[in-house]
Short mmCIF file of C-alpha atoms and ligand atoms in Angstrom, two decimals:
data_model
loop_
_atom_site.label_atom_id
_atom_site.label_comp_id
_atom_site.label_asym_id
_atom_site.label_seq_id
_atom_site.Cartn_x
_atom_site.Cartn_y
_atom_site.Cartn_z
CA UNK B 1 -11.51 0.93 0.07
CA UNK B 2 -7.91 1.68 -0.75
CA UNK B 3 -7.22 -1.83 -2.03
CA UNK B 4 -10.34 -1.74 -4.23
CA UNK B 5 -8.97 1.30 -6.22
CA UNK B 6 -5.62 -0.46 -6.78
CA UNK B 7 -6.79 -3.83 -7.94
CA UNK B 8 -6.72 -4.94 -11.60
CA UNK B 9 -9.61 -7.16 -12.35
CA UNK B 10 -11.75 -5.70 -15.08
CA UNK B 11 -10.29 -6.51 -18.59
CA UNK B 12 -13.43 -5.60 -20.39
CA UNK B 13 -12.29 -2.01 -21.28
CA UNK B 14 -8.71 -1.48 -20.47
CA UNK B 15 -8.33 1.69 -22.38
CA UNK B 16 -10.91 3.37 -20.17
CA UNK B 17 -9.25 2.21 -17.13
CA UNK B 18 -7.62 4.76 -14.81
CA UNK B 19 -4.24 2.87 -14.91
CA UNK B 20 -3.89 0.81 -18.14
CA UNK B 21 -0.22 0.13 -17.11
CA UNK B 22 -1.49 -1.89 -14.25
CA UNK B 23 -3.25 -4.22 -16.75
CA UNK B 24 0.09 -4.59 -18.64
CA UNK B 25 1.88 -5.36 -15.39
CA UNK B 26 -0.76 -7.88 -14.41
CA UNK B 27 -0.34 -9.80 -17.73
CA UNK B 28 3.49 -9.55 -17.51
CA UNK B 29 3.25 -11.27 -14.14
CA UNK B 30 0.77 -14.01 -15.25
CA UNK B 31 2.80 -14.76 -18.40
CA UNK B 32 5.70 -15.67 -16.19
CA UNK B 33 3.72 -18.24 -14.27
CA UNK B 34 5.11 -21.78 -15.21
CA UNK B 35 1.61 -23.31 -15.14
CA UNK B 36 0.42 -20.74 -17.69
CA UNK B 37 3.37 -21.50 -19.92
CA UNK B 38 2.23 -25.03 -19.73
CA UNK B 39 -1.18 -23.99 -20.92
CA UNK B 40 0.29 -21.97 -23.85
CA UNK B 41 2.31 -25.02 -24.91
CA UNK B 42 -0.81 -27.16 -24.86
CA UNK B 43 -2.81 -24.78 -27.00
CA UNK B 44 0.11 -24.44 -29.49
CA UNK B 45 0.22 -28.27 -29.83
CA UNK B 46 -3.43 -28.27 -30.48
CA UNK B 47 -3.23 -25.91 -33.43
CA UNK B 48 -3.06 -27.20 -37.04
CA UNK B 49 -0.39 -25.80 -39.37
CA UNK B 50 -1.31 -22.58 -41.38
CA UNK B 51 -2.21 -19.06 -40.62
CA UNK B 52 -4.33 -18.04 -37.71
CA UNK B 53 -5.40 -15.45 -35.17
CA UNK B 54 -4.89 -15.00 -31.48
CA UNK B 55 -7.96 -13.25 -30.15
CA UNK B 56 -7.50 -11.11 -27.02
CA UNK B 57 -3.78 -11.32 -27.71
CA UNK B 58 -2.80 -8.95 -24.87
CA UNK B 59 1.09 -8.29 -24.78
CA UNK B 60 1.48 -10.63 -27.71
CA UNK B 61 3.42 -13.60 -26.10
CA UNK B 62 1.46 -16.31 -28.02
CA UNK B 63 1.71 -14.56 -31.37
CA UNK B 64 5.45 -14.33 -31.04
CA UNK B 65 5.76 -17.91 -29.91
CA UNK B 66 3.65 -19.19 -32.79
CA UNK B 67 5.42 -17.08 -35.37
CA UNK B 68 8.74 -18.48 -34.15
CA UNK B 69 7.22 -22.00 -34.54
CA UNK B 70 6.55 -21.19 -38.21
CA UNK B 71 2.81 -20.66 -37.76
CA UNK B 72 1.98 -17.25 -39.13
CA UNK B 73 -0.21 -15.51 -36.51
CA UNK B 74 -2.10 -12.29 -36.29
CA UNK B 75 -2.86 -10.88 -32.81
CA UNK B 76 -6.21 -9.08 -32.36
CA UNK B 77 -7.05 -7.24 -29.18
CA UNK B 78 -9.85 -4.83 -28.29
CA UNK B 79 -7.43 -2.69 -26.41
CA UNK B 80 -5.15 -0.11 -28.10
CA UNK B 81 -3.02 -0.28 -24.96
CA UNK B 82 -2.47 -3.93 -25.42
CA UNK B 83 -1.91 -3.70 -29.19
CA UNK B 84 0.64 -0.88 -28.74
CA UNK B 85 2.51 -2.89 -26.08
CA UNK B 86 2.59 -6.14 -28.20
CA UNK B 87 3.87 -4.17 -31.24
CA UNK B 88 6.61 -2.66 -29.10
CA UNK B 89 7.64 -5.97 -27.63
CA UNK B 90 7.57 -8.02 -30.87
CA UNK B 91 7.97 -5.53 -33.74
CA UNK B 92 8.34 -8.31 -36.35
CA UNK B 93 4.82 -9.62 -35.61
CA UNK B 94 1.45 -8.53 -36.74
CA UNK B 95 -1.06 -7.07 -34.26
CA UNK B 96 -4.29 -5.10 -34.92
CA UNK B 97 -7.01 -3.58 -32.75
CA UNK B 98 -10.34 -5.37 -33.13
CA UNK B 99 -13.20 -6.99 -31.31
CA UNK B 100 -13.80 -10.74 -31.22
CA UNK B 101 -17.36 -10.18 -32.48
CA UNK B 102 -16.05 -8.31 -35.63
CA UNK B 103 -12.66 -9.77 -36.79
CA UNK B 104 -10.78 -8.20 -39.70
CA UNK B 105 -10.50 -11.28 -41.81
CA UNK B 106 -12.37 -12.66 -44.89
CA UNK B 107 -14.84 -15.59 -44.59
CA UNK B 108 -13.01 -18.91 -44.34
CA UNK B 109 -9.54 -17.31 -44.67
CA UNK B 110 -7.84 -18.77 -41.47
CA UNK B 111 -6.62 -22.27 -40.53
CA UNK B 112 -6.94 -21.73 -36.77
CA UNK B 113 -8.33 -19.47 -34.12
CA UNK B 114 -6.93 -19.18 -30.61
CA UNK B 115 -8.09 -17.34 -27.51
CA UNK B 116 -6.61 -17.55 -24.01
CA UNK B 117 -8.15 -15.90 -20.96
CA UNK B 118 -10.30 -13.75 -23.38
CA UNK B 119 -13.84 -15.46 -23.17
CA UNK B 120 -13.77 -14.68 -19.37
CA UNK B 121 -14.31 -11.15 -20.37
CA UNK B 122 -16.87 -11.67 -23.29
CA UNK B 123 -20.49 -11.16 -22.37
CA UNK B 124 -21.90 -12.64 -25.49
CA UNK B 125 -19.62 -15.61 -26.23
CA UNK B 126 -21.98 -17.16 -28.99
CA UNK B 127 -21.55 -13.96 -31.00
CA UNK B 128 -17.83 -14.17 -30.85
CA UNK B 129 -17.72 -17.87 -31.62
CA UNK B 130 -20.02 -17.34 -34.61
CA UNK B 131 -17.33 -14.88 -35.85
CA UNK B 132 -14.63 -17.54 -35.09
CA UNK B 133 -16.68 -19.85 -37.22
CA UNK B 134 -16.96 -17.34 -39.94
CA UNK B 135 -13.20 -16.64 -40.30
CA UNK B 136 -12.13 -20.25 -40.13
CA UNK B 137 -12.00 -22.43 -43.33
CA UNK B 138 -13.97 -25.72 -43.25
CA UNK B 139 -11.86 -28.13 -41.14
CA UNK B 140 -10.14 -25.22 -39.28
CA UNK B 141 -9.59 -25.48 -35.55
CA UNK B 142 -10.63 -23.25 -32.62
CA UNK B 143 -8.61 -23.62 -29.46
CA UNK B 144 -9.98 -21.65 -26.46
CA UNK B 145 -8.39 -21.68 -23.05
CA UNK B 146 -10.07 -20.18 -19.96
CA UNK B 147 -10.35 -20.78 -16.17
CA UNK B 148 -13.58 -21.62 -14.49
CA UNK B 149 -13.06 -19.29 -11.48
CA UNK B 150 -15.50 -21.32 -9.50
CA UNK B 151 -12.90 -24.14 -9.65
CA UNK B 152 -10.76 -22.09 -7.21
CA UNK B 153 -9.86 -23.88 -4.02
CA UNK B 154 -7.54 -23.00 -1.21
CA UNK B 155 -6.48 -24.00 2.22
CA UNK B 156 -8.40 -21.64 4.40
CA UNK B 157 -9.30 -21.43 8.19
CA UNK B 158 -12.81 -20.44 7.02
CA UNK B 159 -13.86 -22.62 3.97
CA UNK B 160 -17.46 -21.35 3.96
CA UNK B 161 -16.18 -17.70 3.71
CA UNK B 162 -13.75 -18.72 1.02
CA UNK B 163 -16.65 -20.26 -1.05
CA UNK B 164 -18.54 -16.94 -0.64
CA UNK B 165 -15.58 -14.82 -1.81
CA UNK B 166 -14.84 -17.24 -4.70
CA UNK B 167 -18.40 -17.08 -5.88
CA UNK B 168 -18.33 -13.26 -5.78
CA UNK B 169 -15.12 -13.29 -7.82
CA UNK B 170 -16.54 -15.60 -10.36
CA UNK B 171 -19.73 -13.59 -10.72
CA UNK B 172 -17.88 -10.32 -11.07
CA UNK B 173 -16.52 -11.26 -14.40
CA UNK B 174 -18.45 -11.20 -17.79
CA UNK B 175 -18.17 -14.99 -17.95
CA UNK B 176 -16.24 -16.35 -14.91
CA UNK B 177 -17.22 -19.90 -15.83
CA UNK B 178 -16.06 -19.67 -19.41
CA UNK B 179 -13.73 -22.53 -18.95
CA UNK B 180 -16.45 -25.13 -18.27
CA UNK B 181 -19.03 -23.49 -20.37
CA UNK B 182 -16.76 -23.60 -23.55
CA UNK B 183 -17.52 -27.25 -24.75
CA UNK B 184 -21.18 -26.42 -24.84
CA UNK B 185 -20.61 -22.89 -26.30
CA UNK B 186 -18.46 -24.39 -29.12
CA UNK B 187 -20.97 -27.17 -29.87
CA UNK B 188 -23.73 -24.53 -29.73
CA UNK B 189 -21.85 -22.33 -32.34
CA UNK B 190 -21.78 -25.30 -34.71
CA UNK B 191 -18.20 -26.63 -34.06
CA UNK B 192 -17.73 -30.32 -34.22
CA UNK B 193 -15.26 -32.82 -32.63
CA UNK B 194 -15.09 -30.87 -29.34
CA UNK B 195 -12.45 -31.93 -26.96
CA UNK B 196 -11.56 -30.59 -23.47
CA UNK B 197 -8.27 -30.84 -21.44
CA UNK B 198 -8.01 -29.65 -17.82
CA UNK B 199 -4.72 -28.20 -16.52
CA UNK B 200 -4.25 -27.11 -12.83
CA UNK B 201 -2.79 -23.83 -11.87
CA UNK B 202 -1.46 -24.31 -8.34
CA UNK B 203 0.54 -22.06 -5.97
CA UNK B 204 2.04 -22.89 -2.55
CA UNK B 205 2.84 -19.41 -1.41
CA UNK B 206 0.76 -16.32 -1.09
CA UNK B 207 3.06 -13.48 -2.61
CA UNK B 208 2.74 -14.43 -6.36
CA UNK B 209 -1.09 -14.66 -6.14
CA UNK B 210 -1.78 -11.88 -3.67
CA UNK B 211 -2.11 -8.93 -5.98
CA UNK B 212 -3.35 -11.00 -8.98
CA UNK B 213 -6.10 -13.15 -7.17
CA UNK B 214 -6.52 -12.65 -3.43
CA UNK B 215 -6.69 -8.88 -3.30
CA UNK B 216 -9.15 -8.72 -6.27
CA UNK B 217 -11.20 -11.50 -4.70
CA UNK B 218 -11.37 -9.51 -1.38
CA UNK B 219 -12.24 -6.34 -3.02
CA UNK B 220 -15.07 -7.57 -5.27
CA UNK B 221 -16.65 -9.56 -2.53
CA UNK B 222 -16.65 -6.40 -0.36
CA UNK B 223 -17.93 -4.36 -3.26
CA UNK B 224 -20.69 -6.95 -3.94
CA UNK B 225 -21.74 -6.58 -0.30
CA UNK B 226 -21.40 -10.41 0.43
CA UNK B 227 -18.85 -9.98 3.00
CA UNK B 228 -18.06 -7.09 5.40
CA UNK B 229 -14.71 -5.22 5.47
CA UNK B 230 -14.03 -6.96 8.86
CA UNK B 231 -14.81 -10.41 7.41
CA UNK B 232 -12.62 -9.72 4.40
CA UNK B 233 -9.72 -8.64 6.56
CA UNK B 234 -10.14 -11.78 8.70
CA UNK B 235 -10.21 -13.98 5.60
CA UNK B 236 -7.05 -12.37 4.23
CA UNK B 237 -5.39 -12.53 7.63
CA UNK B 238 -6.14 -16.35 7.75
CA UNK B 239 -4.51 -16.93 4.40
CA UNK B 240 -1.44 -14.74 5.45
CA UNK B 241 -1.13 -16.88 8.61
CA UNK B 242 -1.06 -20.14 6.47
CA UNK B 243 1.56 -18.51 4.22
CA UNK B 244 3.74 -17.74 7.29
CA UNK B 245 3.33 -21.26 8.43
CA UNK B 246 4.31 -22.70 5.01
CA UNK B 247 0.94 -24.25 4.45
CA UNK B 248 -0.69 -21.95 1.91
CA UNK B 249 -2.21 -23.58 -1.13
CA UNK B 250 -4.43 -22.19 -3.91
CA UNK B 251 -5.37 -23.85 -7.19
CA UNK B 252 -7.77 -23.37 -9.94
CA UNK B 253 -8.34 -25.36 -13.15
CA UNK B 254 -7.78 -24.12 -16.65
CA UNK B 255 -9.73 -25.73 -19.59
CA UNK B 256 -8.31 -25.92 -23.08
CA UNK B 257 -11.27 -26.72 -25.36
CA UNK B 258 -10.98 -27.42 -29.11
CA UNK B 259 -13.51 -27.54 -31.84
CA UNK B 260 -13.51 -28.05 -35.55
CA UNK B 261 -15.31 -25.89 -38.03
CA UNK B 262 -17.44 -28.28 -40.22
C1 LIG K 3 -6.65 -11.45 -19.34
S1 LIG K 3 -6.14 -10.81 -20.85
C2 LIG K 3 -5.39 -12.11 -21.62
C3 LIG K 3 -4.38 -11.75 -22.60
C4 LIG K 3 -3.64 -12.79 -23.35
N1 LIG K 3 -4.52 -13.77 -24.11
C5 LIG K 3 -2.84 -13.67 -22.30
O1 LIG K 3 -3.08 -14.81 -22.20
O2 LIG K 3 -1.99 -13.08 -21.80
C6 LIG K 3 -7.67 -10.62 -21.72
C7 LIG K 3 -7.49 -9.89 -23.04
O3 LIG K 3 -8.69 -9.93 -23.85
C8 LIG K 3 -8.89 -8.66 -24.50
N2 LIG K 3 -10.35 -8.64 -24.76
C9 LIG K 3 -11.40 -8.56 -23.82
N3 LIG K 3 -12.52 -8.59 -24.62
C10 LIG K 3 -12.24 -8.65 -25.90
C11 LIG K 3 -13.00 -8.58 -27.16
N4 LIG K 3 -14.39 -8.64 -27.06
N5 LIG K 3 -12.31 -8.67 -28.31
C12 LIG K 3 -11.03 -8.67 -28.26
N6 LIG K 3 -10.18 -8.75 -27.16
C13 LIG K 3 -10.91 -8.62 -25.98
C14 LIG K 3 -8.49 -7.69 -23.40
O4 LIG K 3 -8.21 -6.40 -24.01
C15 LIG K 3 -7.18 -8.38 -22.80
O5 LIG K 3 -6.03 -8.01 -23.52
#
Protein backbone atom coordinates (compact mmCIF):
# COMPACT_ATOMS: atom_id res chain seq x y z
CA UNK A 1 0.00 0.00 0.00
CA UNK A 2 3.08 2.30 -0.05
CA UNK A 3 2.06 3.77 -3.38
CA UNK A 4 -1.47 4.43 -2.19
CA UNK A 5 -0.27 6.77 0.52
CA UNK A 6 1.90 8.71 -1.95
CA UNK A 7 -0.62 9.28 -4.71
CA UNK A 8 -2.43 12.54 -5.24
CA UNK A 9 -5.91 12.02 -6.52
CA UNK A 10 -8.51 13.55 -4.25
CA UNK A 11 -8.87 17.29 -4.93
CA UNK A 12 -12.09 17.55 -2.94
CA UNK A 13 -10.47 18.84 0.27
CA UNK A 14 -6.83 19.67 -0.33
CA UNK A 15 -6.38 21.63 2.90
CA UNK A 16 -7.22 18.51 4.90
CA UNK A 17 -4.75 16.38 2.92
CA UNK A 18 -1.64 15.06 4.62
CA UNK A 19 0.59 16.67 1.97
CA UNK A 20 -1.07 19.70 0.31
CA UNK A 21 2.30 20.43 -1.35
CA UNK A 22 1.84 17.26 -3.39
CA UNK A 23 -1.35 18.73 -4.89
CA UNK A 24 0.52 21.90 -5.83
CA UNK A 25 3.25 19.79 -7.45
CA UNK A 26 0.59 17.78 -9.33
CA UNK A 27 -0.98 20.92 -10.76
CA UNK A 28 2.44 22.38 -11.61
CA UNK A 29 3.18 19.29 -13.72
CA UNK A 30 -0.20 19.17 -15.46
CA UNK A 31 -0.07 22.91 -16.17
CA UNK A 32 3.10 22.29 -18.21
CA UNK A 33 1.50 19.62 -20.42
CA UNK A 34 1.21 21.05 -23.98
CA UNK A 35 -2.25 19.46 -24.54
CA UNK A 36 -3.59 21.22 -21.44
CA UNK A 37 -2.11 24.52 -22.63
CA UNK A 38 -4.16 23.99 -25.80
CA UNK A 39 -7.27 23.41 -23.68
CA UNK A 40 -6.63 26.65 -21.79
CA UNK A 41 -6.23 28.57 -25.06
CA UNK A 42 -9.49 27.10 -26.31
CA UNK A 43 -11.35 28.22 -23.18
CA UNK A 44 -9.89 31.73 -23.39
CA UNK A 45 -11.06 32.06 -27.01
CA UNK A 46 -14.58 31.03 -25.97
CA UNK A 47 -14.90 33.77 -23.32
CA UNK A 48 -16.53 37.12 -24.13
CA UNK A 49 -14.84 40.40 -23.15
CA UNK A 50 -15.40 41.78 -19.68
CA UNK A 51 -14.92 40.65 -16.09
CA UNK A 52 -15.26 37.10 -14.92
CA UNK A 53 -14.35 34.35 -12.49
CA UNK A 54 -12.19 31.24 -12.76
CA UNK A 55 -13.76 28.75 -10.35
CA UNK A 56 -11.41 26.12 -8.92
CA UNK A 57 -8.54 28.34 -10.07
CA UNK A 58 -5.84 26.19 -8.44
CA UNK A 59 -2.40 27.79 -8.78
CA UNK A 60 -3.82 30.69 -10.79
CA UNK A 61 -2.39 30.17 -14.28
CA UNK A 62 -5.66 30.94 -16.14
CA UNK A 63 -6.37 34.05 -14.07
CA UNK A 64 -2.88 35.38 -14.84
CA UNK A 65 -3.22 34.57 -18.56
CA UNK A 66 -6.66 36.19 -18.81
CA UNK A 67 -5.59 39.28 -16.89
CA UNK A 68 -2.65 39.64 -19.29
CA UNK A 69 -5.11 39.34 -22.20
CA UNK A 70 -7.05 42.29 -20.83
CA UNK A 71 -9.92 40.30 -19.37
CA UNK A 72 -10.20 41.20 -15.67
CA UNK A 73 -10.41 37.89 -13.81
CA UNK A 74 -10.91 36.81 -10.21
CA UNK A 75 -9.75 33.35 -9.15
CA UNK A 76 -11.87 31.48 -6.62
CA UNK A 77 -10.82 28.20 -5.04
CA UNK A 78 -12.12 26.24 -2.09
CA UNK A 79 -8.59 25.52 -0.93
CA UNK A 80 -6.59 28.08 1.08
CA UNK A 81 -3.45 26.21 0.01
CA UNK A 82 -4.26 26.90 -3.64
CA UNK A 83 -5.25 30.53 -3.08
CA UNK A 84 -2.05 31.23 -1.11
CA UNK A 85 0.03 29.63 -3.88
CA UNK A 86 -1.77 31.58 -6.63
CA UNK A 87 -1.32 34.89 -4.77
CA UNK A 88 2.38 34.18 -4.30
CA UNK A 89 2.86 33.30 -7.98
CA UNK A 90 0.80 36.17 -9.37
CA UNK A 91 0.73 38.98 -6.77
CA UNK A 92 -0.87 41.44 -9.20
CA UNK A 93 -3.91 39.17 -9.72
CA UNK A 94 -7.00 38.74 -7.56
CA UNK A 95 -7.69 35.43 -5.79
CA UNK A 96 -10.09 34.55 -3.03
CA UNK A 97 -11.13 31.47 -1.11
CA UNK A 98 -14.68 30.37 -1.84
CA UNK A 99 -16.90 27.51 -2.89
CA UNK A 100 -18.38 27.04 -6.35
CA UNK A 101 -21.79 26.77 -4.67
CA UNK A 102 -21.49 30.13 -2.85
CA UNK A 103 -19.53 32.61 -4.96
CA UNK A 104 -18.66 36.02 -3.50
CA UNK A 105 -20.30 38.05 -6.30
CA UNK A 106 -23.53 40.02 -6.70
CA UNK A 107 -26.32 38.67 -8.90
CA UNK A 108 -25.67 39.30 -12.61
CA UNK A 109 -22.34 41.00 -11.93
CA UNK A 110 -20.01 38.97 -14.22
CA UNK A 111 -19.62 38.66 -17.99
CA UNK A 112 -18.09 35.19 -17.95
CA UNK A 113 -17.56 32.14 -15.78
CA UNK A 114 -14.78 29.62 -16.33
CA UNK A 115 -13.96 26.32 -14.63
CA UNK A 116 -11.27 23.83 -15.69
CA UNK A 117 -10.97 20.36 -14.14
CA UNK A 118 -13.09 21.58 -11.23
CA UNK A 119 -16.44 19.87 -11.88
CA UNK A 120 -14.68 16.49 -11.72
CA UNK A 121 -14.50 17.22 -8.00
CA UNK A 122 -17.99 18.63 -7.40
CA UNK A 123 -20.60 16.17 -6.17
CA UNK A 124 -23.58 18.50 -6.72
CA UNK A 125 -22.87 20.15 -10.09
CA UNK A 126 -26.38 21.55 -10.57
CA UNK A 127 -26.04 23.56 -7.37
CA UNK A 128 -22.73 25.01 -8.57
CA UNK A 129 -24.15 25.73 -12.04
CA UNK A 130 -27.17 27.49 -10.50
CA UNK A 131 -24.63 29.67 -8.73
CA UNK A 132 -22.82 30.26 -12.04
CA UNK A 133 -26.12 31.35 -13.55
CA UNK A 134 -26.83 33.67 -10.61
CA UNK A 135 -23.54 35.57 -10.89
CA UNK A 136 -23.60 35.91 -14.69
CA UNK A 137 -25.36 38.80 -16.39
CA UNK A 138 -28.04 37.95 -18.97
CA UNK A 139 -26.12 36.94 -22.11
CA UNK A 140 -23.01 36.06 -20.05
CA UNK A 141 -21.05 32.91 -20.94
CA UNK A 142 -20.02 29.86 -18.95
CA UNK A 143 -17.06 27.82 -20.22
CA UNK A 144 -16.44 24.54 -18.42
CA UNK A 145 -13.58 22.15 -19.26
CA UNK A 146 -13.29 18.65 -17.82
CA UNK A 147 -12.21 15.20 -18.88
CA UNK A 148 -14.46 12.21 -18.94
CA UNK A 149 -12.07 9.75 -17.34
CA UNK A 150 -14.06 6.91 -18.88
CA UNK A 151 -12.62 8.10 -22.21
CA UNK A 152 -9.15 6.97 -21.12
CA UNK A 153 -7.66 4.51 -23.60
CA UNK A 154 -4.23 2.96 -23.64
CA UNK A 155 -2.18 0.34 -25.38
CA UNK A 156 -2.21 -2.55 -22.94
CA UNK A 157 -1.32 -6.22 -22.96
CA UNK A 158 -4.53 -6.78 -20.97
CA UNK A 159 -7.33 -4.54 -22.35
CA UNK A 160 -10.02 -6.07 -20.11
CA UNK A 161 -8.01 -5.36 -16.96
CA UNK A 162 -7.32 -1.85 -18.26
CA UNK A 163 -11.08 -1.22 -18.59
CA UNK A 164 -11.61 -2.41 -15.00
CA UNK A 165 -8.89 -0.06 -13.73
CA UNK A 166 -10.16 2.90 -15.80
CA UNK A 167 -13.72 2.37 -14.52
CA UNK A 168 -12.46 2.27 -10.92
CA UNK A 169 -10.50 5.47 -11.49
CA UNK A 170 -13.52 7.22 -13.02
CA UNK A 171 -15.81 6.09 -10.22
CA UNK A 172 -13.34 7.21 -7.54
CA UNK A 173 -13.98 10.88 -8.35
CA UNK A 174 -16.94 13.01 -7.31
CA UNK A 175 -17.91 13.19 -11.01
CA UNK A 176 -15.35 11.40 -13.15
CA UNK A 177 -17.62 11.75 -16.21
CA UNK A 178 -18.12 15.51 -15.80
CA UNK A 179 -16.77 16.16 -19.29
CA UNK A 180 -19.53 14.33 -21.14
CA UNK A 181 -22.21 15.19 -18.58
CA UNK A 182 -21.64 18.94 -18.83
CA UNK A 183 -23.83 19.72 -21.89
CA UNK A 184 -26.85 18.16 -20.18
CA UNK A 185 -25.94 19.74 -16.86
CA UNK A 186 -25.64 23.23 -18.36
CA UNK A 187 -28.95 22.77 -20.20
CA UNK A 188 -30.52 21.46 -16.99
CA UNK A 189 -29.29 24.55 -15.14
CA UNK A 190 -31.08 26.74 -17.67
CA UNK A 191 -28.18 27.72 -19.93
CA UNK A 192 -28.89 28.06 -23.66
CA UNK A 193 -26.83 27.80 -26.87
CA UNK A 194 -24.81 24.92 -25.42
CA UNK A 195 -21.77 23.91 -27.51
CA UNK A 196 -19.17 21.23 -26.89
CA UNK A 197 -15.67 20.81 -28.26
CA UNK A 198 -13.52 17.73 -27.67
CA UNK A 199 -9.72 17.87 -27.36
CA UNK A 200 -7.45 14.85 -27.00
CA UNK A 201 -4.80 14.60 -24.31
CA UNK A 202 -2.32 12.03 -25.65
CA UNK A 203 1.03 10.80 -24.33
CA UNK A 204 3.52 8.43 -25.93
CA UNK A 205 5.72 7.71 -22.94
CA UNK A 206 5.02 6.53 -19.43
CA UNK A 207 7.14 8.85 -17.20
CA UNK A 208 5.02 12.02 -17.56
CA UNK A 209 1.77 10.22 -16.76
CA UNK A 210 3.04 7.60 -14.33
CA UNK A 211 2.71 9.62 -11.09
CA UNK A 212 -0.28 11.63 -12.34
CA UNK A 213 -2.51 8.94 -13.84
CA UNK A 214 -1.13 5.41 -13.82
CA UNK A 215 -0.13 5.21 -10.13
CA UNK A 216 -3.44 6.73 -8.96
CA UNK A 217 -5.37 4.38 -11.26
CA UNK A 218 -3.54 1.36 -9.88
CA UNK A 219 -4.02 2.53 -6.30
CA UNK A 220 -7.74 3.29 -6.49
CA UNK A 221 -8.47 0.03 -8.32
CA UNK A 222 -6.73 -1.93 -5.55
CA UNK A 223 -8.41 0.18 -2.85
CA UNK A 224 -11.82 -0.41 -4.48
CA UNK A 225 -11.15 -4.15 -4.40
CA UNK A 226 -11.72 -4.61 -8.16
CA UNK A 227 -8.17 -5.83 -8.82
CA UNK A 228 -5.73 -7.65 -6.56
CA UNK A 229 -2.29 -6.25 -5.73
CA UNK A 230 -0.78 -8.93 -7.97
CA UNK A 231 -3.06 -8.03 -10.90
CA UNK A 232 -2.26 -4.35 -10.42
CA UNK A 233 1.47 -5.07 -10.44
CA UNK A 234 1.09 -7.15 -13.61
CA UNK A 235 -0.96 -4.38 -15.24
CA UNK A 236 1.65 -1.75 -14.41
CA UNK A 237 4.44 -4.11 -15.50
CA UNK A 238 2.74 -4.49 -18.90
CA UNK A 239 2.68 -0.71 -19.37
CA UNK A 240 6.33 -0.42 -18.31
CA UNK A 241 7.26 -3.04 -20.91
CA UNK A 242 5.43 -1.12 -23.65
CA UNK A 243 7.29 2.01 -22.57
CA UNK A 244 10.66 0.24 -22.77
CA UNK A 245 9.72 -0.99 -26.25
CA UNK A 246 8.72 2.54 -27.30
CA UNK A 247 5.10 1.57 -27.97
CA UNK A 248 3.36 3.13 -24.95
CA UNK A 249 0.30 5.27 -25.67
CA UNK A 250 -2.39 6.69 -23.42
CA UNK A 251 -5.05 9.23 -24.31
CA UNK A 252 -8.18 10.73 -22.85
CA UNK A 253 -10.64 13.32 -24.03
CA UNK A 254 -11.18 16.73 -22.56
CA UNK A 255 -14.51 18.45 -23.28
CA UNK A 256 -14.88 22.24 -23.37
CA UNK A 257 -18.56 23.05 -23.00
CA UNK A 258 -20.04 26.52 -23.27
CA UNK A 259 -23.46 27.85 -22.41
CA UNK A 260 -25.16 31.24 -22.40
CA UNK A 261 -27.10 32.63 -19.48
CA UNK A 262 -30.49 33.65 -20.93
C1 LIG B 1 -7.62 19.54 -10.51
S1 LIG B 1 -7.59 21.10 -9.76
C2 LIG B 1 -7.65 22.19 -11.19
C3 LIG B 1 -7.11 23.56 -10.90
C4 LIG B 1 -7.07 24.52 -12.09
N1 LIG B 1 -8.39 24.80 -12.60
C5 LIG B 1 -6.21 23.98 -13.20
O1 LIG B 1 -6.73 23.68 -14.28
O2 LIG B 1 -4.99 23.86 -12.99
C6 LIG B 1 -9.21 21.31 -9.07
C7 LIG B 1 -9.33 22.57 -8.24
O3 LIG B 1 -10.71 22.74 -7.91
C8 LIG B 1 -10.80 23.16 -6.56
N2 LIG B 1 -12.16 22.82 -6.08
C9 LIG B 1 -12.68 21.57 -5.88
N3 LIG B 1 -13.95 21.68 -5.47
C10 LIG B 1 -14.25 23.01 -5.42
C11 LIG B 1 -15.41 23.75 -5.06
N4 LIG B 1 -16.53 23.13 -4.67
N5 LIG B 1 -15.36 25.09 -5.12
C12 LIG B 1 -14.22 25.74 -5.50
N6 LIG B 1 -13.08 25.09 -5.84
C13 LIG B 1 -13.10 23.73 -5.81
C14 LIG B 1 -9.68 22.42 -5.86
O4 LIG B 1 -9.33 23.03 -4.63
C15 LIG B 1 -8.58 22.49 -6.92
O5 LIG B 1 -7.77 23.64 -6.77
